[in-house]
mmCIF file of C-alpha atoms in Angstrom:
data_model
loop_
_atom_site.group_PDB
_atom_site.id
_atom_site.type_symbol
_atom_site.label_atom_id
_atom_site.label_comp_id
_atom_site.label_asym_id
_atom_site.label_seq_id
_atom_site.Cartn_x
_atom_site.Cartn_y
_atom_site.Cartn_z
ATOM 1 C CA UNK A 199 9.401 -33.537 -126.456
ATOM 2 C CA UNK A 200 9.578 -33.887 -130.232
ATOM 3 C CA UNK A 201 6.033 -32.613 -130.602
ATOM 4 C CA UNK A 202 6.468 -29.713 -128.178
ATOM 5 C CA UNK A 203 9.766 -28.605 -129.721
ATOM 6 C CA UNK A 204 8.454 -29.056 -133.258
ATOM 7 C CA UNK A 205 5.410 -26.927 -132.570
ATOM 8 C CA UNK A 206 7.628 -24.330 -130.912
ATOM 9 C CA UNK A 207 9.983 -24.302 -133.894
ATOM 10 C CA UNK A 208 7.096 -23.728 -136.293
ATOM 11 C CA UNK A 209 6.021 -20.700 -134.234
ATOM 12 C CA UNK A 210 9.425 -19.079 -134.710
ATOM 13 C CA UNK A 211 10.303 -20.174 -138.245
ATOM 14 C CA UNK A 212 9.613 -17.723 -141.011
ATOM 15 C CA UNK A 213 6.569 -18.720 -143.068
ATOM 16 C CA UNK A 214 8.806 -18.374 -146.141
ATOM 17 C CA UNK A 215 11.342 -20.931 -144.874
ATOM 18 C CA UNK A 216 9.481 -23.810 -146.485
ATOM 19 C CA UNK A 217 12.292 -26.404 -146.592
ATOM 20 C CA UNK A 218 12.862 -26.158 -142.839
ATOM 21 C CA UNK A 219 9.137 -25.938 -142.119
ATOM 22 C CA UNK A 220 8.383 -29.147 -144.046
ATOM 23 C CA UNK A 221 11.221 -30.989 -142.310
ATOM 24 C CA UNK A 222 9.912 -29.829 -138.940
ATOM 25 C CA UNK A 223 6.329 -30.708 -139.868
ATOM 26 C CA UNK A 224 7.453 -34.163 -141.031
ATOM 27 C CA UNK A 225 9.181 -34.693 -137.667
ATOM 28 C CA UNK A 226 5.947 -33.654 -135.957
ATOM 29 C CA UNK A 227 4.105 -36.239 -138.054
ATOM 30 C CA UNK A 228 6.476 -38.950 -136.854
ATOM 31 C CA UNK A 229 6.011 -37.774 -133.272
ATOM 32 C CA UNK A 230 2.243 -37.885 -133.619
ATOM 33 C CA UNK A 231 2.447 -41.326 -135.229
ATOM 34 C CA UNK A 232 4.568 -42.691 -132.386
ATOM 35 C CA UNK A 233 2.205 -41.168 -129.846
ATOM 36 C CA UNK A 234 -0.786 -42.769 -131.569
ATOM 37 C CA UNK A 235 -2.348 -39.498 -132.698
ATOM 38 C CA UNK A 236 -3.200 -40.747 -136.153
ATOM 39 C CA UNK A 237 -5.333 -37.848 -137.358
ATOM 40 C CA UNK A 238 -2.610 -35.329 -136.505
ATOM 41 C CA UNK A 239 0.059 -37.529 -138.101
ATOM 42 C CA UNK A 240 -1.973 -37.833 -141.304
ATOM 43 C CA UNK A 241 -2.563 -34.091 -141.321
ATOM 44 C CA UNK A 242 1.173 -33.404 -140.907
ATOM 45 C CA UNK A 243 2.254 -35.887 -143.599
ATOM 46 C CA UNK A 244 -0.411 -34.567 -145.993
ATOM 47 C CA UNK A 245 0.756 -30.999 -145.459
ATOM 48 C CA UNK A 246 4.402 -31.939 -145.983
ATOM 49 C CA UNK A 247 3.587 -33.825 -149.168
ATOM 50 C CA UNK A 248 1.578 -30.931 -150.621
ATOM 51 C CA UNK A 249 4.202 -28.299 -149.832
ATOM 52 C CA UNK A 250 7.175 -30.445 -150.863
ATOM 53 C CA UNK A 251 5.503 -31.170 -154.217
ATOM 54 C CA UNK A 252 4.883 -27.451 -154.680
ATOM 55 C CA UNK A 253 8.485 -26.437 -153.971
ATOM 56 C CA UNK A 254 9.993 -29.388 -155.819
ATOM 57 C CA UNK A 255 11.503 -31.300 -152.900
ATOM 58 C CA UNK A 256 11.247 -34.925 -154.098
ATOM 59 C CA UNK A 257 12.893 -36.512 -151.061
ATOM 60 C CA UNK A 258 10.447 -34.954 -148.599
ATOM 61 C CA UNK A 259 7.612 -35.789 -150.998
ATOM 62 C CA UNK A 260 8.726 -39.434 -150.872
ATOM 63 C CA UNK A 261 9.163 -39.435 -147.071
ATOM 64 C CA UNK A 262 5.767 -37.893 -146.431
ATOM 65 C CA UNK A 263 4.125 -40.253 -148.921
ATOM 66 C CA UNK A 264 5.709 -43.173 -147.075
ATOM 67 C CA UNK A 265 4.476 -41.718 -143.766
ATOM 68 C CA UNK A 266 0.940 -41.528 -145.158
ATOM 69 C CA UNK A 267 1.214 -45.122 -146.331
ATOM 70 C CA UNK A 268 2.276 -46.199 -142.852
ATOM 71 C CA UNK A 269 -0.725 -44.434 -141.353
ATOM 72 C CA UNK A 270 -3.065 -46.020 -143.902
ATOM 73 C CA UNK A 271 -1.629 -49.418 -143.010
ATOM 74 C CA UNK A 272 -2.177 -48.710 -139.300
ATOM 75 C CA UNK A 273 -5.791 -47.868 -140.100
ATOM 76 C CA UNK A 274 -6.111 -51.192 -141.978
ATOM 77 C CA UNK A 275 -6.718 -49.430 -145.288
ATOM 78 C CA UNK A 276 -4.407 -51.937 -146.931
ATOM 79 C CA UNK A 277 -5.190 -51.426 -150.615
ATOM 80 C CA UNK A 278 -4.711 -47.679 -150.277
ATOM 81 C CA UNK A 279 -1.595 -48.180 -148.160
ATOM 82 C CA UNK A 280 -0.049 -50.521 -150.754
ATOM 83 C CA UNK A 281 -0.761 -48.009 -153.500
ATOM 84 C CA UNK A 282 0.699 -45.164 -151.431
ATOM 85 C CA UNK A 283 3.853 -47.144 -150.561
ATOM 86 C CA UNK A 284 4.348 -47.996 -154.248
ATOM 87 C CA UNK A 285 4.119 -44.256 -154.997
ATOM 88 C CA UNK A 286 6.744 -43.581 -152.327
ATOM 89 C CA UNK A 287 9.089 -46.176 -153.848
ATOM 90 C CA UNK A 288 8.637 -44.589 -157.282
ATOM 91 C CA UNK A 289 9.492 -41.206 -155.793
ATOM 92 C CA UNK A 290 12.654 -42.604 -154.196
ATOM 93 C CA UNK A 291 13.636 -43.846 -157.647
ATOM 94 C CA UNK A 292 16.289 -46.377 -158.536
ATOM 95 C CA UNK A 293 18.789 -45.264 -155.912
ATOM 96 C CA UNK A 294 18.993 -47.651 -152.935
ATOM 97 C CA UNK A 295 17.842 -45.144 -150.296
ATOM 98 C CA UNK A 296 18.061 -46.845 -146.868
ATOM 99 C CA UNK A 297 14.956 -45.124 -145.485
ATOM 100 C CA UNK A 298 12.911 -46.790 -148.246
ATOM 101 C CA UNK A 299 13.212 -49.933 -146.123
ATOM 102 C CA UNK A 300 10.129 -48.629 -144.308
ATOM 103 C CA UNK A 301 8.013 -48.652 -147.479
ATOM 104 C CA UNK A 302 9.223 -52.153 -148.356
ATOM 105 C CA UNK A 303 8.538 -53.405 -144.829
ATOM 106 C CA UNK A 304 5.042 -51.919 -144.947
ATOM 107 C CA UNK A 305 4.412 -53.643 -148.281
ATOM 108 C CA UNK A 306 5.806 -56.897 -146.876
ATOM 109 C CA UNK A 307 3.356 -56.735 -143.962
ATOM 110 C CA UNK A 308 0.471 -55.912 -146.314
ATOM 111 C CA UNK A 309 1.264 -58.814 -148.647
ATOM 112 C CA UNK A 310 1.600 -61.048 -145.591
ATOM 113 C CA UNK A 311 -1.905 -60.021 -144.494
ATOM 114 C CA UNK A 312 -3.177 -60.845 -147.983
ATOM 115 C CA UNK A 313 -1.451 -64.244 -147.754
ATOM 116 C CA UNK A 314 0.729 -63.342 -150.746
ATOM 117 C CA UNK A 315 3.833 -64.771 -149.143
ATOM 118 C CA UNK A 316 6.007 -64.534 -152.269
ATOM 119 C CA UNK A 317 5.567 -60.762 -152.503
ATOM 120 C CA UNK A 318 5.874 -60.485 -148.726
ATOM 121 C CA UNK A 319 9.230 -62.290 -149.008
ATOM 122 C CA UNK A 320 10.384 -60.061 -151.874
ATOM 123 C CA UNK A 321 9.624 -56.828 -150.030
ATOM 124 C CA UNK A 322 10.845 -58.213 -146.702
ATOM 125 C CA UNK A 323 14.227 -59.083 -148.207
ATOM 126 C CA UNK A 324 14.485 -55.672 -149.877
ATOM 127 C CA UNK A 325 13.666 -53.997 -146.561
ATOM 128 C CA UNK A 326 16.511 -55.887 -144.841
ATOM 129 C CA UNK A 327 18.978 -55.014 -147.616
ATOM 130 C CA UNK A 328 18.162 -51.327 -147.350
ATOM 131 C CA UNK A 329 17.955 -51.270 -143.550
ATOM 132 C CA UNK A 330 21.452 -52.767 -143.261
ATOM 133 C CA UNK A 331 22.802 -49.659 -144.996
ATOM 134 C CA UNK A 332 21.885 -47.582 -141.958
ATOM 135 C CA UNK A 333 24.496 -46.946 -139.323
ATOM 136 C CA UNK A 334 24.641 -49.790 -136.770
ATOM 137 C CA UNK A 335 22.998 -47.628 -134.102
ATOM 138 C CA UNK A 336 19.674 -47.859 -135.940
ATOM 139 C CA UNK A 337 17.734 -51.065 -135.302
ATOM 140 C CA UNK A 338 15.644 -51.127 -138.472
ATOM 141 C CA UNK A 339 17.402 -54.188 -139.904
ATOM 142 C CA UNK A 340 16.506 -56.173 -136.788
ATOM 143 C CA UNK A 341 12.816 -55.320 -137.170
ATOM 144 C CA UNK A 342 12.974 -56.320 -140.848
ATOM 145 C CA UNK A 343 14.726 -59.602 -140.012
ATOM 146 C CA UNK A 344 12.139 -60.415 -137.338
ATOM 147 C CA UNK A 345 9.449 -59.951 -139.972
ATOM 148 C CA UNK A 346 11.275 -62.386 -142.286
ATOM 149 C CA UNK A 347 11.535 -64.919 -139.447
ATOM 150 C CA UNK A 348 7.788 -64.577 -138.860
ATOM 151 C CA UNK A 349 7.246 -65.098 -142.584
ATOM 152 C CA UNK A 350 9.334 -68.282 -142.463
ATOM 153 C CA UNK A 351 7.069 -69.550 -139.696
ATOM 154 C CA UNK A 352 4.030 -68.838 -141.874
ATOM 155 C CA UNK A 353 5.741 -70.880 -144.595
ATOM 156 C CA UNK A 354 6.232 -73.678 -142.025
ATOM 157 C CA UNK A 355 10.018 -73.253 -142.111
ATOM 158 C CA UNK A 356 10.651 -73.437 -138.365
ATOM 159 C CA UNK A 357 14.345 -74.273 -138.814
ATOM 160 C CA UNK A 358 14.830 -71.300 -141.130
ATOM 161 C CA UNK A 359 13.079 -68.957 -138.708
ATOM 162 C CA UNK A 360 15.203 -70.251 -135.812
ATOM 163 C CA UNK A 361 18.374 -69.824 -137.850
ATOM 164 C CA UNK A 362 17.459 -66.218 -138.699
ATOM 165 C CA UNK A 363 16.763 -65.375 -135.082
ATOM 166 C CA UNK A 364 19.963 -67.086 -133.899
ATOM 167 C CA UNK A 365 22.158 -65.092 -136.307
#
């Protein structure tokens, strides 16, 4: 539905209405990502990033950069994904933007894959802190906490992992 309605919206939106078009295109990218259509998701996120940079929309530039990083991670292009997620975090700046939890969680998973458990822990904890700022109806903090529990298991802290999951 998101993809169909997004494509329909783009048909009717004025070509000059760039802020709304990039938001709609970003939503399409998320829809494609969730549907597993990686090439289309990458194309959408790339388009959003290019246009948002051109019109000076730093938040959408950061979101689309983070989306690209997520796709790179899914494609197991981990060095590129880590670099892209770091760029996204720089674009978000020093403000604790809750949605940046996604970039931190991606970095946590990447560092975990590289067996750099200290950096995985650092980014995992930051992802939880940011995710908890979302309204309670969003489950992102649970996903971040499950990652941290998995990390505790990798560190052979079974009791710590059980305590996290019990909380």
